[in-house]
Amino acid sequence: MKRDDIPFQRHWLYYLVLKYGVIAVALIVTLYTVLRLYRG
């Protein structure tokens, strides 16, 4: 991802951290839910 692709140029680092943070949290919640469902 280039800096030109980011909507707000001055906060590009925070944007990337937030983006990947949200993806990581979504994956963790999904894995936790799947494990809870399979355990019964």
PDB file of C-alpha atoms in Angstrom:
ATOM      1  CA  MET A   1       0.000   0.000   0.000  1.00  0.00           C
ATOM      2  CA  LYS A   2       1.390   3.369  -0.986  1.00  0.00           C
ATOM      3  CA  ARG A   3       0.858   6.572   0.922  1.00  0.00           C
ATOM      4  CA  ASP A   4      -1.131   7.949  -2.022  1.00  0.00           C
ATOM      5  CA  ASP A   5      -3.806   5.281  -1.526  1.00  0.00           C
ATOM      6  CA  ILE A   6      -4.642   6.446   1.991  1.00  0.00           C
ATOM      7  CA  PRO A   7      -7.496   8.936   2.387  1.00  0.00           C
ATOM      8  CA  PHE A   8      -5.759  11.179   4.930  1.00  0.00           C
ATOM      9  CA  GLN A   9      -2.071  11.668   4.314  1.00  0.00           C
ATOM     10  CA  ARG A  10      -0.945  13.103   7.654  1.00  0.00           C
ATOM     11  CA  HIS A  11      -2.165  10.155   9.707  1.00  0.00           C
ATOM     12  CA  TRP A  12      -1.156   7.307   7.412  1.00  0.00           C
ATOM     13  CA  LEU A  13       0.641   5.342  10.130  1.00  0.00           C
ATOM     14  CA  TYR A  14      -2.359   5.462  12.453  1.00  0.00           C
ATOM     15  CA  TYR A  15      -4.562   4.443   9.539  1.00  0.00           C
ATOM     16  CA  LEU A  16      -2.453   1.368   8.841  1.00  0.00           C
ATOM     17  CA  VAL A  17      -2.261   0.378  12.513  1.00  0.00           C
ATOM     18  CA  LEU A  18      -6.013   0.814  12.915  1.00  0.00           C
ATOM     19  CA  LYS A  19      -6.747  -1.103   9.718  1.00  0.00           C
ATOM     20  CA  TYR A  20      -4.644  -4.126  10.634  1.00  0.00           C
ATOM     21  CA  GLY A  21      -5.761  -3.907  14.259  1.00  0.00           C
ATOM     22  CA  VAL A  22      -9.399  -4.179  13.237  1.00  0.00           C
ATOM     23  CA  ILE A  23      -8.608  -7.132  10.969  1.00  0.00           C
ATOM     24  CA  ALA A  24      -6.714  -8.873  13.793  1.00  0.00           C
ATOM     25  CA  VAL A  25      -9.534  -8.325  16.293  1.00  0.00           C
ATOM     26  CA  ALA A  26     -12.080  -9.669  13.797  1.00  0.00           C
ATOM     27  CA  LEU A  27      -9.984 -12.807  13.250  1.00  0.00           C
ATOM     28  CA  ILE A  28      -9.549 -13.371  16.977  1.00  0.00           C
ATOM     29  CA  VAL A  29     -13.279 -12.990  17.638  1.00  0.00           C
ATOM     30  CA  THR A  30     -14.078 -15.346  14.754  1.00  0.00           C
ATOM     31  CA  LEU A  31     -11.631 -18.005  15.939  1.00  0.00           C
ATOM     32  CA  TYR A  32     -12.893 -17.710  19.509  1.00  0.00           C
ATOM     33  CA  THR A  33     -16.504 -18.113  18.361  1.00  0.00           C
ATOM     34  CA  VAL A  34     -15.678 -21.125  16.170  1.00  0.00           C
ATOM     35  CA  LEU A  35     -13.786 -22.823  18.997  1.00  0.00           C
ATOM     36  CA  ARG A  36     -16.674 -22.208  21.401  1.00  0.00           C
ATOM     37  CA  LEU A  37     -19.167 -23.675  18.921  1.00  0.00           C
ATOM     38  CA  TYR A  38     -17.105 -26.809  18.254  1.00  0.00           C
ATOM     39  CA  ARG A  39     -16.482 -27.501  21.929  1.00  0.00           C
ATOM     40  CA  GLY A  40     -20.173 -27.537  22.565  1.00  0.00           C
TER      41      GLY A  40
END
